[in-house]
């Protein structure tokens, strides 16, 4: 009898080297992580870059993973996948081949130099909140439903041109 699994949410982003393929491949790779099961994946979304504007548009998605990995063991796996995609990251908030962010891990609040959960910028980012709402609409962040955070973003007209592209069917 093993320890119970936890539910983790992962944000995916790419704006280099065929971003749609990068994100699709990464979803398949998440499905193959040890001690883990991919239970949901959002549609793919396109958005203008947050941060420096002199870089390509992004493709983003959010995935839900049931996992027996600890938060740091999961982070190790995510960073190994980023490396496999030969992640390029020349400058802070610059273009990247693949970004995998651990957004949420169960109800954990983690604040260490290596890992912060919930992901510190997620409440202000439509490219995270909209796909997350698609697969986990009842999620609360800091005691407030996603809809409240999304209203903030829309009120500031800062959804960065987010557009849903296509849905991905995950087969069992
Ligand atoms: N902007 C968008 N739209 N999507 C991202 O995934 C993304 N990731 C980043 C920065 C450069 C902050 N901007 C982004 O890391």
PDB file of C-alpha atoms and ligand atoms in Angstrom:
ATOM      1  CA  UNK A   1       0.000   0.000   0.000  1.00  0.00           C
ATOM      2  CA  UNK A   2       1.724   3.170  -1.179  1.00  0.00           C
ATOM      3  CA  UNK A   3       1.401   6.757  -0.026  1.00  0.00           C
ATOM      4  CA  UNK A   4      -1.543   8.572  -1.593  1.00  0.00           C
ATOM      5  CA  UNK A   5      -0.878  10.569  -4.717  1.00  0.00           C
ATOM      6  CA  UNK A   6      -1.098  14.339  -4.889  1.00  0.00           C
ATOM      7  CA  UNK A   7      -2.549  16.497  -7.609  1.00  0.00           C
ATOM      8  CA  UNK A   8      -0.101  18.906  -9.248  1.00  0.00           C
ATOM      9  CA  UNK A   9      -0.680  21.499 -11.975  1.00  0.00           C
ATOM     10  CA  UNK A  10       2.042  22.341 -14.460  1.00  0.00           C
ATOM     11  CA  UNK A  11       2.211  25.329 -16.792  1.00  0.00           C
ATOM     12  CA  UNK A  12       3.787  24.789 -20.200  1.00  0.00           C
ATOM     13  CA  UNK A  13       5.149  27.549 -22.407  1.00  0.00           C
ATOM     14  CA  UNK A  14       7.249  27.830 -25.573  1.00  0.00           C
ATOM     15  CA  UNK A  15       8.059  30.505 -28.135  1.00  0.00           C
ATOM     16  CA  UNK A  16      10.973  28.959 -30.051  1.00  0.00           C
ATOM     17  CA  UNK A  17      11.547  26.045 -32.426  1.00  0.00           C
ATOM     18  CA  UNK A  18       7.953  25.061 -33.355  1.00  0.00           C
ATOM     19  CA  UNK A  19       6.252  25.985 -30.091  1.00  0.00           C
ATOM     20  CA  UNK A  20       3.093  23.945 -30.765  1.00  0.00           C
ATOM     21  CA  UNK A  21       5.196  20.815 -31.239  1.00  0.00           C
ATOM     22  CA  UNK A  22       7.298  21.638 -28.170  1.00  0.00           C
ATOM     23  CA  UNK A  23       4.188  21.837 -26.000  1.00  0.00           C
ATOM     24  CA  UNK A  24       2.540  18.740 -27.521  1.00  0.00           C
ATOM     25  CA  UNK A  25       5.714  16.709 -27.016  1.00  0.00           C
ATOM     26  CA  UNK A  26       6.069  17.981 -23.476  1.00  0.00           C
ATOM     27  CA  UNK A  27       2.513  16.835 -22.683  1.00  0.00           C
ATOM     28  CA  UNK A  28       3.427  13.346 -23.916  1.00  0.00           C
ATOM     29  CA  UNK A  29       6.583  13.424 -21.823  1.00  0.00           C
ATOM     30  CA  UNK A  30       4.657  14.511 -18.728  1.00  0.00           C
ATOM     31  CA  UNK A  31       2.419  11.483 -19.299  1.00  0.00           C
ATOM     32  CA  UNK A  32       5.508   9.266 -19.028  1.00  0.00           C
ATOM     33  CA  UNK A  33       6.979  10.661 -15.820  1.00  0.00           C
ATOM     34  CA  UNK A  34       7.672   8.063 -13.131  1.00  0.00           C
ATOM     35  CA  UNK A  35       5.157   7.566 -10.299  1.00  0.00           C
ATOM     36  CA  UNK A  36       2.789   9.937 -12.071  1.00  0.00           C
ATOM     37  CA  UNK A  37      -0.284   9.966 -14.261  1.00  0.00           C
ATOM     38  CA  UNK A  38      -1.387  12.764 -16.573  1.00  0.00           C
ATOM     39  CA  UNK A  39      -5.064  13.270 -15.760  1.00  0.00           C
ATOM     40  CA  UNK A  40      -5.921  16.389 -17.776  1.00  0.00           C
ATOM     41  CA  UNK A  41      -4.454  18.763 -20.327  1.00  0.00           C
ATOM     42  CA  UNK A  42      -5.935  22.074 -21.408  1.00  0.00           C
ATOM     43  CA  UNK A  43      -6.266  23.297 -24.956  1.00  0.00           C
ATOM     44  CA  UNK A  44      -3.274  25.064 -26.433  1.00  0.00           C
ATOM     45  CA  UNK A  45      -3.352  28.866 -26.271  1.00  0.00           C
ATOM     46  CA  UNK A  46      -1.431  31.554 -28.129  1.00  0.00           C
ATOM     47  CA  UNK A  47      -0.507  34.839 -26.454  1.00  0.00           C
ATOM     48  CA  UNK A  48       1.722  37.826 -26.882  1.00  0.00           C
ATOM     49  CA  UNK A  49       4.819  37.768 -24.699  1.00  0.00           C
ATOM     50  CA  UNK A  50       4.598  39.054 -21.160  1.00  0.00           C
ATOM     51  CA  UNK A  51       7.844  40.924 -20.619  1.00  0.00           C
ATOM     52  CA  UNK A  52      10.083  42.058 -23.484  1.00  0.00           C
ATOM     53  CA  UNK A  53       7.980  42.393 -26.666  1.00  0.00           C
ATOM     54  CA  UNK A  54      10.821  41.770 -29.135  1.00  0.00           C
ATOM     55  CA  UNK A  55      10.303  38.016 -29.094  1.00  0.00           C
ATOM     56  CA  UNK A  56       7.841  35.599 -30.759  1.00  0.00           C
ATOM     57  CA  UNK A  57       4.340  34.906 -29.424  1.00  0.00           C
ATOM     58  CA  UNK A  58       4.005  32.044 -26.955  1.00  0.00           C
ATOM     59  CA  UNK A  59       2.082  28.798 -26.958  1.00  0.00           C
ATOM     60  CA  UNK A  60       0.828  27.915 -23.475  1.00  0.00           C
ATOM     61  CA  UNK A  61      -1.113  25.105 -21.816  1.00  0.00           C
ATOM     62  CA  UNK A  62      -1.703  23.685 -18.340  1.00  0.00           C
ATOM     63  CA  UNK A  63      -1.595  20.001 -17.346  1.00  0.00           C
ATOM     64  CA  UNK A  64      -2.826  18.146 -14.266  1.00  0.00           C
ATOM     65  CA  UNK A  65      -0.687  15.333 -12.905  1.00  0.00           C
ATOM     66  CA  UNK A  66      -1.452  12.840 -10.172  1.00  0.00           C
ATOM     67  CA  UNK A  67       1.916  12.064  -8.665  1.00  0.00           C
ATOM     68  CA  UNK A  68       3.701  10.256  -5.877  1.00  0.00           C
ATOM     69  CA  UNK A  69       6.777  12.434  -6.458  1.00  0.00           C
ATOM     70  CA  UNK A  70       7.555  15.069  -3.855  1.00  0.00           C
ATOM     71  CA  UNK A  71       7.459  18.684  -5.043  1.00  0.00           C
ATOM     72  CA  UNK A  72      11.253  18.821  -5.393  1.00  0.00           C
ATOM     73  CA  UNK A  73      11.449  15.416  -7.094  1.00  0.00           C
ATOM     74  CA  UNK A  74       8.778  16.629  -9.532  1.00  0.00           C
ATOM     75  CA  UNK A  75      10.713  19.864 -10.082  1.00  0.00           C
ATOM     76  CA  UNK A  76      13.828  17.771 -10.885  1.00  0.00           C
ATOM     77  CA  UNK A  77      11.821  15.855 -13.500  1.00  0.00           C
ATOM     78  CA  UNK A  78      10.424  19.054 -15.033  1.00  0.00           C
ATOM     79  CA  UNK A  79      13.877  20.611 -15.267  1.00  0.00           C
ATOM     80  CA  UNK A  80      15.259  17.426 -16.853  1.00  0.00           C
ATOM     81  CA  UNK A  81      12.515  17.642 -19.509  1.00  0.00           C
ATOM     82  CA  UNK A  82      13.359  21.296 -20.132  1.00  0.00           C
ATOM     83  CA  UNK A  83      16.987  20.288 -20.666  1.00  0.00           C
ATOM     84  CA  UNK A  84      15.910  17.516 -23.056  1.00  0.00           C
ATOM     85  CA  UNK A  85      14.250  20.180 -25.169  1.00  0.00           C
ATOM     86  CA  UNK A  86      17.640  21.888 -25.173  1.00  0.00           C
ATOM     87  CA  UNK A  87      16.018  24.761 -23.484  1.00  0.00           C
ATOM     88  CA  UNK A  88      17.534  28.045 -24.483  1.00  0.00           C
ATOM     89  CA  UNK A  89      17.152  30.867 -22.060  1.00  0.00           C
ATOM     90  CA  UNK A  90      19.565  33.610 -22.896  1.00  0.00           C
ATOM     91  CA  UNK A  91      18.085  36.344 -20.767  1.00  0.00           C
ATOM     92  CA  UNK A  92      15.623  36.903 -18.002  1.00  0.00           C
ATOM     93  CA  UNK A  93      12.067  36.909 -19.371  1.00  0.00           C
ATOM     94  CA  UNK A  94      13.446  36.236 -22.851  1.00  0.00           C
ATOM     95  CA  UNK A  95      12.444  33.596 -25.420  1.00  0.00           C
ATOM     96  CA  UNK A  96      12.538  29.917 -24.463  1.00  0.00           C
ATOM     97  CA  UNK A  97      12.217  26.540 -26.162  1.00  0.00           C
ATOM     98  CA  UNK A  98      10.274  25.023 -23.278  1.00  0.00           C
ATOM     99  CA  UNK A  99       9.261  26.271 -19.894  1.00  0.00           C
ATOM    100  CA  UNK A 100       7.647  23.910 -17.380  1.00  0.00           C
ATOM    101  CA  UNK A 101       6.421  25.651 -14.243  1.00  0.00           C
ATOM    102  CA  UNK A 102       5.152  23.813 -11.197  1.00  0.00           C
ATOM    103  CA  UNK A 103       2.086  25.974 -10.519  1.00  0.00           C
ATOM    104  CA  UNK A 104       0.320  24.112  -7.719  1.00  0.00           C
ATOM    105  CA  UNK A 105       1.031  20.994  -5.674  1.00  0.00           C
ATOM    106  CA  UNK A 106      -1.976  19.801  -3.686  1.00  0.00           C
ATOM    107  CA  UNK A 107      -2.693  22.593  -1.221  1.00  0.00           C
ATOM    108  CA  UNK A 108       0.976  23.128  -0.495  1.00  0.00           C
ATOM    109  CA  UNK A 109       2.491  26.526   0.145  1.00  0.00           C
ATOM    110  CA  UNK A 110       6.227  26.282  -0.495  1.00  0.00           C
ATOM    111  CA  UNK A 111       8.636  29.185  -0.236  1.00  0.00           C
ATOM    112  CA  UNK A 112      12.234  28.102  -0.663  1.00  0.00           C
ATOM    113  CA  UNK A 113      15.058  29.520  -2.792  1.00  0.00           C
ATOM    114  CA  UNK A 114      14.583  26.758  -5.364  1.00  0.00           C
ATOM    115  CA  UNK A 115      10.808  26.453  -5.466  1.00  0.00           C
ATOM    116  CA  UNK A 116       7.824  28.623  -4.731  1.00  0.00           C
ATOM    117  CA  UNK A 117       4.318  27.161  -4.882  1.00  0.00           C
ATOM    118  CA  UNK A 118       1.799  28.510  -5.801  1.00  0.00           C
ATOM    119  CA  UNK A 119       3.880  29.889  -8.655  1.00  0.00           C
ATOM    120  CA  UNK A 120       4.418  33.530  -7.648  1.00  0.00           C
ATOM    121  CA  UNK A 121       3.245  35.183 -10.887  1.00  0.00           C
ATOM    122  CA  UNK A 122       0.310  32.957 -11.721  1.00  0.00           C
ATOM    123  CA  UNK A 123      -2.471  35.138 -10.306  1.00  0.00           C
ATOM    124  CA  UNK A 124      -1.622  37.889 -12.816  1.00  0.00           C
ATOM    125  CA  UNK A 125      -1.159  35.728 -15.909  1.00  0.00           C
ATOM    126  CA  UNK A 126      -4.080  34.977 -18.217  1.00  0.00           C
ATOM    127  CA  UNK A 127      -1.926  32.431 -20.072  1.00  0.00           C
ATOM    128  CA  UNK A 128      -1.865  30.382 -16.841  1.00  0.00           C
ATOM    129  CA  UNK A 129      -5.294  31.117 -15.338  1.00  0.00           C
ATOM    130  CA  UNK A 130      -7.422  30.579 -18.454  1.00  0.00           C
ATOM    131  CA  UNK A 131      -6.049  27.115 -19.304  1.00  0.00           C
ATOM    132  CA  UNK A 132      -6.116  26.207 -15.600  1.00  0.00           C
ATOM    133  CA  UNK A 133      -9.782  27.242 -15.400  1.00  0.00           C
ATOM    134  CA  UNK A 134     -10.494  25.003 -18.376  1.00  0.00           C
ATOM    135  CA  UNK A 135      -9.305  21.829 -16.584  1.00  0.00           C
ATOM    136  CA  UNK A 136      -9.822  22.829 -12.907  1.00  0.00           C
ATOM    137  CA  UNK A 137     -12.574  25.463 -12.758  1.00  0.00           C
ATOM    138  CA  UNK A 138     -13.137  25.174  -8.998  1.00  0.00           C
ATOM    139  CA  UNK A 139      -9.525  25.958  -8.064  1.00  0.00           C
ATOM    140  CA  UNK A 140      -9.000  28.651  -5.454  1.00  0.00           C
ATOM    141  CA  UNK A 141      -5.850  30.742  -5.120  1.00  0.00           C
ATOM    142  CA  UNK A 142      -5.298  32.478  -1.810  1.00  0.00           C
ATOM    143  CA  UNK A 143      -8.910  31.719  -0.876  1.00  0.00           C
ATOM    144  CA  UNK A 144     -10.310  33.363  -3.999  1.00  0.00           C
ATOM    145  CA  UNK A 145     -11.819  31.547  -6.988  1.00  0.00           C
ATOM    146  CA  UNK A 146     -10.040  31.759 -10.335  1.00  0.00           C
ATOM    147  CA  UNK A 147     -12.904  33.894 -11.679  1.00  0.00           C
ATOM    148  CA  UNK A 148     -11.935  36.713  -9.299  1.00  0.00           C
ATOM    149  CA  UNK A 149      -8.316  36.686 -10.473  1.00  0.00           C
ATOM    150  CA  UNK A 150      -9.478  36.587 -14.082  1.00  0.00           C
ATOM    151  CA  UNK A 151     -11.722  39.601 -13.517  1.00  0.00           C
ATOM    152  CA  UNK A 152      -8.697  41.547 -12.238  1.00  0.00           C
ATOM    153  CA  UNK A 153      -6.802  40.695 -15.403  1.00  0.00           C
ATOM    154  CA  UNK A 154      -9.705  41.602 -17.680  1.00  0.00           C
ATOM    155  CA  UNK A 155     -10.351  44.841 -15.805  1.00  0.00           C
ATOM    156  CA  UNK A 156      -6.749  45.833 -16.495  1.00  0.00           C
ATOM    157  CA  UNK A 157      -7.180  44.736 -20.117  1.00  0.00           C
ATOM    158  CA  UNK A 158      -4.021  42.664 -19.711  1.00  0.00           C
ATOM    159  CA  UNK A 159      -4.817  39.255 -21.119  1.00  0.00           C
ATOM    160  CA  UNK A 160      -2.017  39.616 -23.690  1.00  0.00           C
ATOM    161  CA  UNK A 161      -4.178  38.642 -26.639  1.00  0.00           C
ATOM    162  CA  UNK A 162      -4.743  35.139 -25.281  1.00  0.00           C
ATOM    163  CA  UNK A 163      -6.457  32.920 -27.866  1.00  0.00           C
ATOM    164  CA  UNK A 164      -7.471  29.286 -27.605  1.00  0.00           C
ATOM    165  CA  UNK A 165      -6.038  27.213 -30.464  1.00  0.00           C
ATOM    166  CA  UNK A 166      -7.193  23.621 -30.352  1.00  0.00           C
ATOM    167  CA  UNK A 167      -8.163  20.966 -27.870  1.00  0.00           C
ATOM    168  CA  UNK A 168      -5.996  17.939 -27.257  1.00  0.00           C
ATOM    169  CA  UNK A 169      -7.611  14.624 -26.516  1.00  0.00           C
ATOM    170  CA  UNK A 170      -5.794  12.519 -23.959  1.00  0.00           C
ATOM    171  CA  UNK A 171      -6.558   8.834 -24.291  1.00  0.00           C
ATOM    172  CA  UNK A 172      -6.412   6.562 -21.293  1.00  0.00           C
TER     173      UNK A 172
HETATM  174  N1  LIG B   1       4.604  35.309 -21.956  1.00  0.00           N
HETATM  175  C1  LIG B   1       3.647  34.477 -22.395  1.00  0.00           C
HETATM  176  N2  LIG B   1       2.619  34.971 -23.099  1.00  0.00           N
HETATM  177  N3  LIG B   1       3.679  33.140 -22.117  1.00  0.00           N
HETATM  178  C2  LIG B   1       4.703  32.598 -21.402  1.00  0.00           C
HETATM  179  O1  LIG B   1       4.711  31.381 -21.164  1.00  0.00           O
HETATM  180  C3  LIG B   1       5.717  33.445 -20.928  1.00  0.00           C
HETATM  181  N4  LIG B   1       6.745  32.964 -20.180  1.00  0.00           N
HETATM  182  C4  LIG B   1       7.691  33.751 -19.714  1.00  0.00           C
HETATM  183  C5  LIG B   1       7.721  35.230 -20.001  1.00  0.00           C
HETATM  184  C6  LIG B   1       8.987  35.558 -20.769  1.00  0.00           C
HETATM  185  C7  LIG B   1       7.671  35.967 -18.675  1.00  0.00           C
HETATM  186  N5  LIG B   1       6.601  35.667 -20.794  1.00  0.00           N
HETATM  187  C8  LIG B   1       5.638  34.824 -21.232  1.00  0.00           C
HETATM  188  O2  LIG B   1       8.640  33.230 -18.972  1.00  0.00           O
END
